[in-house]
Amino acid sequence: MAFGPAVGYIHEVLFRQLEYLVALSRERHFARAAQACFVSQPALSEAVRKLEEDLDVPLVRRGRKYEGLTPEGERIVVWAQRILADRDALKNEVGALRTGLSGRMRIGSVPTASGAVSLLTGPFCAAHPLVSVEVIADLQSDEILRQLQNFEIDAGITYLHNGLSEHFQAVPMYEERYVLLTTAADGGARSTATWADASRLPLCLLTEAMQGRKVLDGVFAEAGLRPSPRLETDSVATLFAHVRTGLWASIVPHTWLHVFGVPQGMRAVPMVEPARSVPVGLVVTTREPGSVMARALADIARHTDVAAALERLPGDSGAR
């Protein structure tokens, strides 16, 4: 009679052990992993030690402090992430069948695309009122793909390219193009700006490690130019703030005009010679059955005209 509850308890203990191991791999520190799992450090350490005993393999390199996972531990973490993701997917699937989609969805975005995220999360939350959403908007493209593979996020919004692995599928959303952002005094009466024009201005740009900056550097190189920004940041909002001071100019994705409009006293004009655009879209894994959250968000993306929405600016407080 007690067999069923006993099996359930064993499963729950195993899931907890796997969660602790994944947290330890992510945090690379016993105390931080314990804090992330809302348990004491001794409880987490004992659970990981018991998992090693059950699997009869060392998972953690132990010294005076945490020294990393063993090769066996690294492989077990991959399996643990898959098992936990399948458990969560199963729970979400069953919950959706009973009461509708519920739980928490995690979206990762490159900073340049974070202004467009609300065009998906708005209709998604309206369609699924029992779901809460977490948006991580400061990820690089490679990090988004890594976190998708490791089940750390359900979906990503990033640049699309031909080399996307077969492990991922993409839903195109819009073409990112670029505008020169200056003060009204610097912008003059020009209706467009060339990349050569921009190269002669005191620029503030995204950092070189970010995909959005790599795109800009590629266009500059195509025009035989190399930008020398005096200020770099990982935040598009920070670019706007610096241009506002009147000391800087910047090149920003047109999508951010949908968020900020063209602030008073500033101008945003299209970049030409060459005119370039880069596809941006929603990326999810192809693994089946996969995340029910990701499937629902992808369905929203397929039926939302994000490109058209991004053309509508909040007010019209400046020249474009």
CSV table of N, CA, C and O in Angstrom, one decimal, residues 22-69:
chain,number,residue,atom,x,y,z
A,22,VAL,N,22.9,20.8,-10.7
A,22,VAL,CA,22.8,21.8,-11.8
A,22,VAL,C,23.1,23.2,-11.2
A,22,VAL,O,23.9,24.0,-11.9
A,23,ALA,N,22.6,23.5,-10.1
A,23,ALA,CA,22.9,24.8,-9.5
A,23,ALA,C,24.3,24.9,-9.1
A,23,ALA,O,24.9,26.0,-9.3
A,24,LEU,N,25.0,23.9,-8.6
A,24,LEU,CA,26.4,23.9,-8.3
A,24,LEU,C,27.2,24.1,-9.6
A,24,LEU,O,28.2,24.9,-9.6
A,25,SER,N,26.8,23.5,-10.7
A,25,SER,CA,27.5,23.7,-11.9
A,25,SER,C,27.4,25.1,-12.4
A,25,SER,O,28.4,25.7,-12.9
A,26,ARG,N,26.2,25.7,-12.2
A,26,ARG,CA,26.0,27.1,-12.7
A,26,ARG,C,26.7,28.1,-11.8
A,26,ARG,O,27.3,29.0,-12.3
A,27,GLU,N,26.6,28.0,-10.5
A,27,GLU,CA,27.1,29.0,-9.6
A,27,GLU,C,28.6,28.8,-9.3
A,27,GLU,O,29.2,29.7,-8.9
A,28,ARG,N,29.1,27.5,-9.4
A,28,ARG,CA,30.5,27.2,-9.2
A,28,ARG,C,30.9,27.6,-7.8
A,28,ARG,O,32.0,28.0,-7.5
A,29,HIS,N,30.0,27.4,-6.8
A,29,HIS,CA,30.2,27.8,-5.4
A,29,HIS,C,29.2,27.1,-4.6
A,29,HIS,O,28.0,27.3,-4.9
A,30,PHE,N,29.5,26.4,-3.6
A,30,PHE,CA,28.5,25.7,-2.8
A,30,PHE,C,27.6,26.6,-2.1
A,30,PHE,O,26.3,26.4,-2.1
A,31,ALA,N,28.1,27.7,-1.5
A,31,ALA,CA,27.2,28.6,-0.8
A,31,ALA,C,26.2,29.3,-1.7
A,31,ALA,O,25.0,29.4,-1.4
A,32,ARG,N,26.7,29.7,-2.8
A,32,ARG,CA,25.8,30.4,-3.8
A,32,ARG,C,24.8,29.4,-4.4
A,32,ARG,O,23.6,29.8,-4.6
A,33,ALA,N,25.2,28.2,-4.6
A,33,ALA,CA,24.3,27.2,-5.1
A,33,ALA,C,23.2,26.9,-4.1
A,33,ALA,O,22.0,26.8,-4.4
A,34,ALA,N,23.6,26.8,-2.9
A,34,ALA,CA,22.6,26.5,-1.8
A,34,ALA,C,21.6,27.7,-1.7
A,34,ALA,O,20.4,27.5,-1.5
A,35,GLN,N,22.1,28.9,-1.8
A,35,GLN,CA,21.2,30.1,-1.7
A,35,GLN,C,20.3,30.1,-2.9
A,35,GLN,O,19.1,30.4,-2.7
A,36,ALA,N,20.7,29.7,-4.1
A,36,ALA,CA,19.9,29.7,-5.2
A,36,ALA,C,18.8,28.7,-5.1
A,36,ALA,O,17.7,28.8,-5.7
A,37,CYS,N,19.1,27.6,-4.3
A,37,CYS,CA,18.1,26.5,-4.2
A,37,CYS,C,17.3,26.6,-2.9
A,37,CYS,O,16.5,25.8,-2.5
A,38,PHE,N,17.5,27.7,-2.1
A,38,PHE,CA,16.8,28.0,-0.9
A,38,PHE,C,17.0,26.9,0.2
A,38,PHE,O,16.0,26.5,0.8
A,39,VAL,N,18.2,26.4,0.3
A,39,VAL,CA,18.5,25.3,1.3
A,39,VAL,C,19.8,25.7,1.9
A,39,VAL,O,20.6,26.6,1.5
A,40,SER,N,20.2,25.1,3.0
A,40,SER,CA,21.5,25.3,3.7
A,40,SER,C,22.6,24.7,2.9
A,40,SER,O,22.4,23.7,2.1
A,41,GLN,N,23.8,25.2,3.1
A,41,GLN,CA,24.9,24.6,2.3
A,41,GLN,C,25.2,23.2,2.8
A,41,GLN,O,25.4,22.3,1.9
A,42,PRO,N,25.1,22.8,4.0
A,42,PRO,CA,25.3,21.4,4.4
A,42,PRO,C,24.3,20.5,3.7
A,42,PRO,O,24.6,19.4,3.3
A,43,ALA,N,23.0,21.0,3.6
A,43,ALA,CA,22.0,20.1,3.0
A,43,ALA,C,22.3,19.9,1.5
A,43,ALA,O,22.2,18.8,1.0
A,44,LEU,N,22.7,20.9,0.8
A,44,LEU,CA,23.1,20.8,-0.6
A,44,LEU,C,24.3,19.9,-0.7
A,44,LEU,O,24.3,19.0,-1.6
A,45,SER,N,25.3,20.1,0.1
A,45,SER,CA,26.5,19.3,0.0
A,45,SER,C,26.2,17.8,0.3
A,45,SER,O,26.7,16.9,-0.4
A,46,GLU,N,25.4,17.5,1.2
A,46,GLU,CA,25.0,16.1,1.6
A,46,GLU,C,24.2,15.5,0.4
A,46,GLU,O,24.4,14.3,0.1
A,47,ALA,N,23.3,16.3,-0.2
A,47,ALA,CA,22.5,15.7,-1.3
A,47,ALA,C,23.4,15.4,-2.5
A,47,ALA,O,23.2,14.3,-3.1
A,48,VAL,N,24.4,16.2,-2.8
A,48,VAL,CA,25.3,15.9,-3.9
A,48,VAL,C,26.2,14.7,-3.5
A,48,VAL,O,26.4,13.9,-4.4
A,49,ARG,N,26.6,14.7,-2.3
A,49,ARG,CA,27.4,13.5,-1.9
A,49,ARG,C,26.6,12.2,-2.0
A,49,ARG,O,27.1,11.2,-2.5
A,50,LYS,N,25.3,12.3,-1.6
A,50,LYS,CA,24.5,11.1,-1.7
A,50,LYS,C,24.3,10.7,-3.2
A,50,LYS,O,24.2,9.5,-3.5
A,51,LEU,N,24.1,11.7,-4.1
A,51,LEU,CA,24.0,11.4,-5.5
A,51,LEU,C,25.2,10.7,-6.0
A,51,LEU,O,25.2,9.7,-6.8
A,52,GLU,N,26.4,11.1,-5.6
A,52,GLU,CA,27.7,10.5,-6.0
A,52,GLU,C,27.7,9.0,-5.5
A,52,GLU,O,28.1,8.1,-6.2
A,53,GLU,N,27.2,8.8,-4.3
A,53,GLU,CA,27.1,7.5,-3.7
A,53,GLU,C,26.2,6.6,-4.5
A,53,GLU,O,26.5,5.4,-4.8
A,54,ASP,N,25.0,7.1,-4.8
A,54,ASP,CA,24.0,6.4,-5.6
A,54,ASP,C,24.5,6.0,-7.0
A,54,ASP,O,24.2,4.9,-7.5
A,55,LEU,N,25.2,6.9,-7.6
A,55,LEU,CA,25.7,6.7,-9.0
A,55,LEU,C,27.0,6.0,-9.0
A,55,LEU,O,27.5,5.6,-10.1
A,56,ASP,N,27.7,5.9,-7.9
A,56,ASP,CA,29.0,5.3,-7.7
A,56,ASP,C,30.0,5.9,-8.6
A,56,ASP,O,30.8,5.3,-9.3
A,57,VAL,N,30.0,7.3,-8.6
A,57,VAL,CA,31.0,8.0,-9.5
A,57,VAL,C,31.2,9.4,-8.8
A,57,VAL,O,30.3,10.0,-8.3
A,58,PRO,N,32.5,9.9,-8.8
A,58,PRO,CA,32.7,11.2,-8.2
A,58,PRO,C,32.2,12.3,-9.2
A,58,PRO,O,32.5,12.2,-10.4
A,59,LEU,N,31.5,13.2,-8.7
A,59,LEU,CA,30.9,14.3,-9.5
A,59,LEU,C,31.6,15.6,-9.3
A,59,LEU,O,31.6,16.5,-10.2
A,60,VAL,N,32.2,15.8,-8.1
A,60,VAL,CA,32.7,17.1,-7.7
A,60,VAL,C,34.2,17.0,-7.3
A,60,VAL,O,34.5,16.0,-6.6
A,61,ARG,N,35.1,17.9,-7.8
A,61,ARG,CA,36.5,17.9,-7.4
A,61,ARG,C,36.5,18.7,-6.1
A,61,ARG,O,36.2,19.9,-6.1
A,62,ARG,N,36.9,18.1,-5.0
A,62,ARG,CA,36.8,18.8,-3.7
A,62,ARG,C,38.2,19.0,-3.3
A,62,ARG,O,39.1,18.2,-3.3
A,63,GLY,N,38.4,20.2,-2.8
A,63,GLY,CA,39.7,20.6,-2.1
A,63,GLY,C,39.3,21.5,-0.9
A,63,GLY,O,38.3,21.3,-0.3
A,64,ARG,N,40.1,22.5,-0.6
A,64,ARG,CA,39.7,23.4,0.5
A,64,ARG,C,38.5,24.2,0.1
A,64,ARG,O,37.8,24.8,0.9
A,65,LYS,N,38.3,24.4,-1.2
A,65,LYS,CA,37.1,25.0,-1.7
A,65,LYS,C,36.6,24.3,-3.0
A,65,LYS,O,37.3,23.4,-3.5
A,66,TYR,N,35.5,24.7,-3.6
A,66,TYR,CA,35.0,24.1,-4.8
A,66,TYR,C,36.0,24.3,-5.9
A,66,TYR,O,36.4,25.4,-6.2
A,67,GLU,N,36.3,23.2,-6.6
A,67,GLU,CA,37.3,23.2,-7.6
A,67,GLU,C,36.7,22.8,-9.0
A,67,GLU,O,37.5,22.6,-9.9
A,68,GLY,N,35.4,22.7,-9.0
A,68,GLY,CA,34.8,22.3,-10.3
A,68,GLY,C,34.3,20.9,-10.3
A,68,GLY,O,34.4,20.1,-9.3
A,69,LEU,N,33.6,20.5,-11.4
A,69,LEU,CA,33.1,19.2,-11.5
A,69,LEU,C,34.1,18.3,-12.2
A,69,LEU,O,35.0,18.7,-13.0
